[in-house]
GROMACS .gro file of C-alpha atoms in nm:
model
  232
    1MET     CA    1  -4.005   0.089   0.227
    2GLN     CA    2  -3.949  -0.236   0.291
    3PRO     CA    3  -3.630  -0.352   0.134
    4ILE     CA    4  -3.613  -0.719  -0.072
    5LEU     CA    5  -3.353  -0.945  -0.077
    6ILE     CA    6  -3.188  -1.053  -0.418
    7ILE     CA    7  -3.076  -1.411  -0.433
    8THR     CA    8  -2.737  -1.450  -0.676
    9ARG     CA    9  -2.607  -1.736  -0.531
   10PRO     CA   10  -2.659  -2.098  -0.755
   11ASP     CA   11  -2.949  -2.352  -0.601
   12PRO     CA   12  -2.956  -2.515  -0.342
   13ALA     CA   13  -2.696  -2.310  -0.187
   14GLY     CA   14  -2.958  -1.943  -0.263
   15THR     CA   15  -3.246  -2.162  -0.146
   16LEU     CA   16  -3.086  -2.247   0.203
   17PHE     CA   17  -2.930  -1.959   0.216
   18ALA     CA   18  -3.297  -1.754   0.135
   19GLN     CA   19  -3.450  -1.976   0.374
   20ASP     CA   20  -3.130  -1.912   0.678
   21VAL     CA   21  -3.197  -1.530   0.653
   22GLN     CA   22  -3.647  -1.608   0.704
   23ARG     CA   23  -3.519  -1.751   0.993
   24VAL     CA   24  -3.330  -1.581   1.239
   25MET     CA   25  -3.598  -1.307   1.089
   26ARG     CA   26  -3.898  -1.451   1.224
   27LYS     CA   27  -4.080  -1.311   0.893
   28ALA     CA   28  -4.089  -1.329   0.572
   29VAL     CA   29  -3.886  -1.096   0.319
   30PRO     CA   30  -3.946  -1.010  -0.032
   31ILE     CA   31  -3.702  -1.209  -0.220
   32ILE     CA   32  -3.586  -1.175  -0.595
   33ASN     CA   33  -3.418  -1.568  -0.642
   34ALA     CA   34  -3.227  -1.401  -0.940
   35PRO     CA   35  -2.909  -1.718  -1.012
   36ALA     CA   36  -2.652  -1.530  -1.194
   37LEU     CA   37  -2.504  -1.874  -1.297
   38ARG     CA   38  -2.565  -2.275  -1.301
   39ILE     CA   39  -2.375  -2.526  -1.269
   40VAL     CA   40  -2.309  -2.815  -1.463
   41PRO     CA   41  -2.103  -3.094  -1.418
   42ILE     CA   42  -1.738  -3.179  -1.669
   43ALA     CA   43  -1.669  -3.553  -1.716
   44TYR     CA   44  -1.335  -3.606  -1.610
   45ASP     CA   45  -1.090  -3.805  -1.505
   46MET     CA   46  -0.969  -3.823  -1.130
   47PRO     CA   47  -0.567  -3.929  -1.161
   48ASP     CA   48  -0.409  -4.045  -0.909
   49ALA     CA   49  -0.321  -3.800  -0.603
   50SER     CA   50  -0.394  -3.823  -0.159
   51HIS     CA   51  -0.487  -3.540  -0.141
   52VAL     CA   52  -0.773  -3.350  -0.227
   53ILE     CA   53  -0.815  -2.994  -0.282
   54PHE     CA   54  -1.201  -2.777  -0.301
   55THR     CA   55  -1.210  -2.387  -0.254
   56SER     CA   56  -1.630  -2.413  -0.325
   57ALA     CA   57  -1.885  -2.677  -0.156
   58ARG     CA   58  -1.984  -2.736  -0.546
   59ALA     CA   59  -1.646  -2.905  -0.581
   60VAL     CA   60  -1.728  -3.205  -0.316
   61ALA     CA   61  -2.051  -3.278  -0.453
   62GLN     CA   62  -1.831  -3.388  -0.863
   63ALA     CA   63  -1.586  -3.547  -0.618
   64PRO     CA   64  -1.554  -3.871  -0.503
   65ILE     CA   65  -1.607  -4.128  -0.198
   66GLY     CA   66  -1.302  -3.952   0.029
   67THR     CA   67  -1.246  -4.283   0.221
   68GLY     CA   68  -0.841  -4.285   0.264
   69LEU     CA   69  -0.783  -3.942   0.081
   70THR     CA   70  -0.707  -3.603   0.285
   71ALA     CA   71  -0.915  -3.317   0.141
   72TRP     CA   72  -0.778  -2.946   0.252
   73CYS     CA   73  -1.100  -2.705   0.253
   74VAL     CA   74  -1.119  -2.281   0.177
   75GLY     CA   75  -1.338  -2.279   0.507
   76GLY     CA   76  -1.608  -2.418   0.722
   77ALA     CA   77  -1.871  -2.523   0.449
   78THR     CA   78  -1.688  -2.692   0.219
   79ALA     CA   79  -1.478  -2.895   0.541
   80ALA     CA   80  -1.836  -2.975   0.614
   81ALA     CA   81  -1.943  -3.109   0.268
   82ALA     CA   82  -1.574  -3.312   0.270
   83ASP     CA   83  -1.637  -3.413   0.641
   84ALA     CA   84  -1.979  -3.609   0.473
   85LYS     CA   85  -1.817  -3.766   0.220
   86GLY     CA   86  -1.604  -4.007   0.390
   87TYR     CA   87  -1.243  -3.721   0.374
   88ASP     CA   88  -0.984  -3.691   0.649
   89VAL     CA   89  -1.106  -3.362   0.712
   90ARG     CA   90  -0.780  -2.956   0.736
   91SER     CA   91  -0.947  -2.652   0.668
   92ALA     CA   92  -0.821  -2.319   0.620
   93ASP     CA   93  -1.126  -2.096   0.728
   94GLY     CA   94  -1.034  -1.878   0.561
   95ASP     CA   95  -0.968  -1.736   0.161
   96ALA     CA   96  -0.779  -1.935  -0.092
   97ASP     CA   97  -0.466  -1.712   0.038
   98ALA     CA   98  -0.555  -1.901   0.351
   99LEU     CA   99  -0.586  -2.260   0.201
  100VAL     CA  100  -0.246  -2.201   0.050
  101ALA     CA  101   0.003  -2.117   0.291
  102MET     CA  102  -0.162  -2.370   0.547
  103ILE     CA  103  -0.127  -2.630   0.288
  104THR     CA  104   0.269  -2.431   0.224
  105ALA     CA  105   0.288  -2.480   0.607
  106HIS     CA  106   0.206  -2.816   0.637
  107HIS     CA  107   0.381  -2.942   0.250
  108PRO     CA  108   0.182  -3.256   0.233
  109ALA     CA  109   0.400  -3.575   0.092
  110GLY     CA  110   0.239  -3.750  -0.277
  111PRO     CA  111   0.063  -3.579  -0.505
  112MET     CA  112  -0.280  -3.372  -0.461
  113VAL     CA  113  -0.531  -3.258  -0.730
  114HIS     CA  114  -0.757  -2.935  -0.708
  115LEU     CA  115  -1.097  -2.995  -0.801
  116ALA     CA  116  -1.165  -2.628  -0.908
  117GLY     CA  117  -1.454  -2.516  -1.139
  118ARG     CA  118  -1.326  -2.367  -1.502
  119HIS     CA  119  -1.392  -1.994  -1.393
  120ARG     CA  120  -1.155  -1.950  -1.052
  121ARG     CA  121  -0.947  -1.720  -0.878
  122GLY     CA  122  -0.646  -1.803  -0.639
  123ALA     CA  123  -0.376  -1.994  -0.887
  124ILE     CA  124  -0.460  -2.259  -0.588
  125ALA     CA  125  -0.160  -2.579  -0.808
  126ALA     CA  126   0.083  -2.288  -0.984
  127ARG     CA  127   0.131  -2.165  -0.604
  128LEU     CA  128   0.144  -2.443  -0.439
  129THR     CA  129   0.335  -2.590  -0.790
  130ALA     CA  130   0.587  -2.307  -0.689
  131ALA     CA  131   0.664  -2.396  -0.331
  132GLY     CA  132   0.756  -2.769  -0.438
  133LEU     CA  133   0.470  -2.941  -0.422
  134ARG     CA  134   0.295  -3.205  -0.651
  135CYS     CA  135  -0.029  -2.975  -0.799
  136THR     CA  136  -0.234  -3.021  -1.095
  137THR     CA  137  -0.612  -2.874  -1.132
  138ILE     CA  138  -0.898  -3.021  -1.268
  139GLU     CA  139  -1.220  -2.909  -1.353
  140ALA     CA  140  -1.470  -3.067  -1.241
  141TYR     CA  141  -1.757  -2.835  -1.282
  142ASP     CA  142  -1.880  -2.443  -1.487
  143GLN     CA  143  -1.999  -2.234  -1.391
  144VAL     CA  144  -2.318  -2.142  -1.745
  145ALA     CA  145  -2.341  -1.793  -1.684
  146LEU     CA  146  -2.788  -1.720  -1.651
  147PRO     CA  147  -3.005  -1.426  -1.795
  148VAL     CA  148  -3.080  -1.131  -1.543
  149PRO     CA  149  -3.469  -1.141  -1.481
  150GLN     CA  150  -3.674  -0.947  -1.598
  151SER     CA  151  -3.762  -0.900  -1.174
  152LEU     CA  152  -3.458  -0.817  -1.131
  153ILE     CA  153  -3.479  -0.522  -1.358
  154ASP     CA  154  -3.732  -0.418  -1.276
  155ALA     CA  155  -3.661  -0.400  -0.910
  156ALA     CA  156  -3.366  -0.189  -0.995
  157ALA     CA  157  -3.564   0.087  -1.145
  158GLY     CA  158  -3.799   0.070  -0.864
  159SER     CA  159  -3.773   0.300  -0.502
  160ALA     CA  160  -3.761  -0.035  -0.231
  161PRO     CA  161  -3.381  -0.097  -0.172
  162LEU     CA  162  -3.244  -0.432  -0.267
  163VAL     CA  163  -3.013  -0.624  -0.018
  164ALA     CA  164  -2.778  -0.826  -0.206
  165PRO     CA  165  -2.547  -1.067  -0.112
  166ILE     CA  166  -2.260  -1.124  -0.307
  167PHE     CA  167  -2.082  -1.471  -0.250
  168SER     CA  168  -1.795  -1.457  -0.595
  169ALA     CA  169  -1.738  -1.181  -0.834
  170ARG     CA  170  -1.899  -1.363  -1.099
  171SER     CA  171  -2.180  -1.422  -0.989
  172ALA     CA  172  -2.207  -1.020  -0.933
  173GLN     CA  173  -2.148  -0.983  -1.255
  174GLY     CA  174  -2.539  -0.979  -1.357
  175LEU     CA  175  -2.562  -0.666  -1.100
  176LEU     CA  176  -2.286  -0.497  -1.263
  177ASP     CA  177  -2.504  -0.420  -1.623
  178LEU     CA  178  -2.836  -0.307  -1.480
  179THR     CA  179  -2.944   0.055  -1.450
  180TYR     CA  180  -3.077   0.222  -1.063
  181THR     CA  181  -3.275   0.402  -0.923
  182ALA     CA  182  -3.367   0.216  -0.589
  183PRO     CA  183  -3.110   0.240  -0.352
  184LEU     CA  184  -2.821  -0.108  -0.356
  185HIS     CA  185  -2.636  -0.239  -0.066
  186ILE     CA  186  -2.436  -0.537  -0.065
  187VAL     CA  187  -2.286  -0.751   0.143
  188ALA     CA  188  -1.972  -0.902   0.006
  189ILE     CA  189  -1.814  -1.162   0.072
  190SER     CA  190  -1.437  -0.927  -0.089
  191ALA     CA  191  -1.352  -0.656  -0.109
  192ALA     CA  192  -1.223  -0.702  -0.393
  193VAL     CA  193  -1.595  -0.798  -0.474
  194ALA     CA  194  -1.715  -0.436  -0.242
  195ASN     CA  195  -1.451  -0.230  -0.470
  196LEU     CA  196  -1.637  -0.421  -0.792
  197PHE     CA  197  -1.958  -0.182  -0.725
  198ARG     CA  198  -1.794   0.174  -0.674
  199HIS     CA  199  -1.876   0.314  -1.035
  200ILE     CA  200  -2.260   0.246  -0.877
  201PRO     CA  201  -2.415   0.540  -0.694
  202GLN     CA  202  -2.644   0.419  -0.554
  203ALA     CA  203  -2.393   0.107  -0.450
  204ARG     CA  204  -2.379   0.087  -0.060
  205ALA     CA  205  -2.048  -0.232  -0.021
  206LEU     CA  206  -1.986  -0.377   0.361
  207THR     CA  207  -1.744  -0.632   0.313
  208VAL     CA  208  -1.825  -0.920   0.559
  209GLY     CA  209  -1.437  -0.973   0.872
  210HIS     CA  210  -1.432  -1.300   0.780
  211PRO     CA  211  -1.511  -1.479   0.408
  212ASP     CA  212  -1.807  -1.767   0.475
  213ALA     CA  213  -2.168  -1.824   0.447
  214ASP     CA  214  -2.231  -1.739   0.838
  215HIS     CA  215  -2.077  -1.376   0.863
  216MET     CA  216  -2.331  -1.319   0.505
  217THR     CA  217  -2.636  -1.415   0.687
  218ASP     CA  218  -2.501  -1.215   0.902
  219MET     CA  219  -2.437  -0.907   0.829
  220THR     CA  220  -2.779  -0.938   0.491
  221ILE     CA  221  -2.980  -0.973   0.809
  222ALA     CA  222  -2.842  -0.661   1.064
  223VAL     CA  223  -2.836  -0.534   0.697
  224LEU     CA  224  -3.196  -0.596   0.608
  225ARG     CA  225  -3.280  -0.530   1.015
  226GLY     CA  226  -3.176  -0.193   1.002
  227LEU     CA  227  -3.384  -0.056   0.608
  228ASP     CA  228  -3.721  -0.234   0.791
  229PRO     CA  229  -3.843   0.007   1.046
  230GLN     CA  230  -4.164  -0.273   1.041
  231ALA     CA  231  -3.755  -0.535   1.193
  232GLU     CA  232  -3.726  -0.724   1.549
   0.00000   0.00000   0.00000
């Protein structure tokens, strides 16, 4: 039975991810678009800071033009977004821990601001402050939870295998609340996300080797191909 791809990322990232998967597989893949969150911008006053920390491209979208500013970015996609907006980019190519380690090692002079979502992890500003840097957090957007669509509820109660790439703990929430008869294959961006599904008997969780969109895409495609006897 052909597997179904479950997209929980908010748009436009979720749609782009699904398009990338189908382009590489060179075939149509059944998809249920079930974004767990809606991104809502928050009005804010940008403080006087020469360094801006970004842990998502969503924050970059809410940021001012970066001319004359240095952007410290968690990974490649975020760095690319900041570069397109004119920032002088530094990328940790990893996770929040790698980002904090990179900034601490460089110990940049001048105030720093972490532009972030209302719901966030990693305590970046607090950890940098403890390391002797001047850093504050500004909330630039909210992540509002959305209801689970009926199509996903029905699929969970079906028999076709479900493949769900999960990019954050909050985007997993809708899936965690469902009752399953269908096999559930989780492609997790971190071990912490994978562990959220341990209580679901039908779930099998795999964690990518590096927490970025390219590795998530590659593993999602590998899982889909492994489940689909007609895949190339």
